[in-house]
């Protein structure tokens, strides 16, 4: 019989570990209430798929995710990647910010062994809770050697997504995750079927957060009709070291906001143009944006553009160098 892989679980909380007052409630529960052991015990046959160990990093609703927890997770994953005893890692996480944590880990870990994030849309106490199957599928996926080459993965609702593209697309549906370029694969009754690989990341982690507990302060500003530049001024007053503008269409910026953002760029605060359109790529547009050295955010959504800008700022404030990182990652 083939040796079972050793999979280590890192629990951060979320609905998957949530307890509600009744078994028909799918909202109004306490996220992160169950331990790793409780979660594992709820999945029949899971110990046949792998030897499991686990630890709790946090027990939070992922809307409250912090950069300190991100840095702790990243360091712990890097330790596990190097200890030669762990075949795969699962991060148990709330779905609300799962895509952000996945992309952060994509850029700060080495991809030596599979790293898979999973969670649930229904609390553990609900009828037809989705957590047990998601966890079982995540364990199966983390035991597949090839998964390491796919970068950090999200396993939800039988579907495998890459960290860079995955996004939460529905407030309540079990089928909430999607990716503009499609999923990387599916889990079919315990068998992985890959469709394509991720495009962006190769080699060792491009950013290290080993000695950090916080990241440079970057705010996302939402572009709308009637903008008046006040949000830009407020962000700068709050100490922003970089700004992401979630603009309209192709990262377009209201002229009142553009005036204030241009002043910020002159003061050495990098400004990234992103879009709240939901899909597509932000490319060059107005000549003034290039003159003002605004950075084109490409196909990263605003919340992921913020993470890349934060990590970029740990190395440089130069808009040209940061632009290259947006093209590479
Ligand atoms: C959370 O993100 O922690 C709550 C929502 C969920 O896990 O679905």
Coordinates of N, CA and C and ligand atoms in Angstrom, one line a residue, residues 12-17 29 31-32 60-64 93-98 119-122 156 168 171 176-177, ligand 1:
X12 N -7.4 29.1 10.7 CA -7.4 30.5 11.0 C -8.9 30.9 11.4
X13 N -9.9 30.0 11.2 CA -11.2 30.4 11.6 C -12.2 30.3 10.4
X14 N -13.2 31.1 10.3 CA -14.1 31.1 9.2 C -15.4 30.3 9.5
X15 N -16.3 30.4 8.5 CA -17.6 29.7 8.6 C -17.4 28.2 8.7
X16 N -16.4 27.6 8.1 CA -16.2 26.2 8.1 C -16.1 25.7 9.5
X17 N -15.6 26.5 10.4 CA -15.5 26.2 11.8 C -16.6 26.9 12.6
X29 N -24.0 33.0 12.7 CA -23.3 32.0 13.5 C -22.0 32.6 14.0
X31 N -18.2 32.5 13.8 CA -17.2 31.9 12.9 C -16.0 31.4 13.8
X32 N -15.3 30.4 13.4 CA -14.1 29.9 14.0 C -14.3 29.3 15.4
X60 N -10.7 33.4 13.8 CA -11.4 34.7 13.5 C -12.4 34.5 12.3
X61 N -13.3 35.5 12.2 CA -14.1 35.7 11.0 C -13.1 36.4 10.0
X62 N -13.0 35.9 8.8 CA -11.9 36.4 8.0 C -12.0 37.8 7.6
X63 N -13.2 38.4 7.8 CA -13.3 39.9 7.5 C -12.4 40.6 8.5
X64 N -11.9 40.0 9.6 CA -11.1 40.7 10.5 C -9.6 40.2 10.3
X93 N -9.8 28.6 6.3 CA -9.9 30.1 6.2 C -11.4 30.4 5.9
X94 N -11.8 31.6 6.4 CA -13.1 32.1 6.0 C -13.1 32.5 4.5
X95 N -14.2 32.5 3.9 CA -14.2 32.7 2.5 C -14.1 34.2 2.1
X96 N -14.5 35.1 3.1 CA -14.6 36.5 2.7 C -13.2 37.1 2.2
X97 N -12.1 36.7 2.9 CA -10.8 37.3 2.4 C -9.9 36.1 2.0
X98 N -10.5 35.0 1.7 CA -9.6 33.8 1.3 C -8.8 34.2 0.1
X119 N -12.4 26.4 2.9 CA -13.4 26.9 3.9 C -14.7 26.4 3.6
X120 N -15.7 27.2 3.9 CA -17.1 26.8 3.7 C -18.0 28.0 3.6
X121 N -19.1 27.8 2.9 CA -20.1 28.9 2.9 C -21.2 28.7 4.0
X122 N -21.4 27.4 4.4 CA -22.4 27.1 5.5 C -21.6 26.7 6.7
X156 N -12.5 24.8 -3.4 CA -13.9 25.0 -2.9 C -14.9 24.4 -3.9
X168 N -14.1 35.9 -4.8 CA -15.4 35.6 -4.3 C -16.4 36.4 -5.1
X171 N -22.4 36.6 -2.7 CA -22.5 36.8 -1.2 C -22.8 35.5 -0.4
X176 N -19.5 30.1 -4.8 CA -19.2 31.6 -4.8 C -17.9 31.9 -5.5
X177 N -17.0 31.0 -5.6 CA -15.7 31.4 -6.1 C -15.6 31.2 -7.6
Ligands
LIG1 C1 -15.4 34.4 7.1 O1 -15.0 34.8 6.0 O2 -14.7 34.1 8.1 C2 -16.9 34.3 7.2 C3 -17.6 33.9 5.9 C4 -17.2 32.6 5.4 O3 -16.3 31.9 5.9 O4 -17.9 32.2 4.5

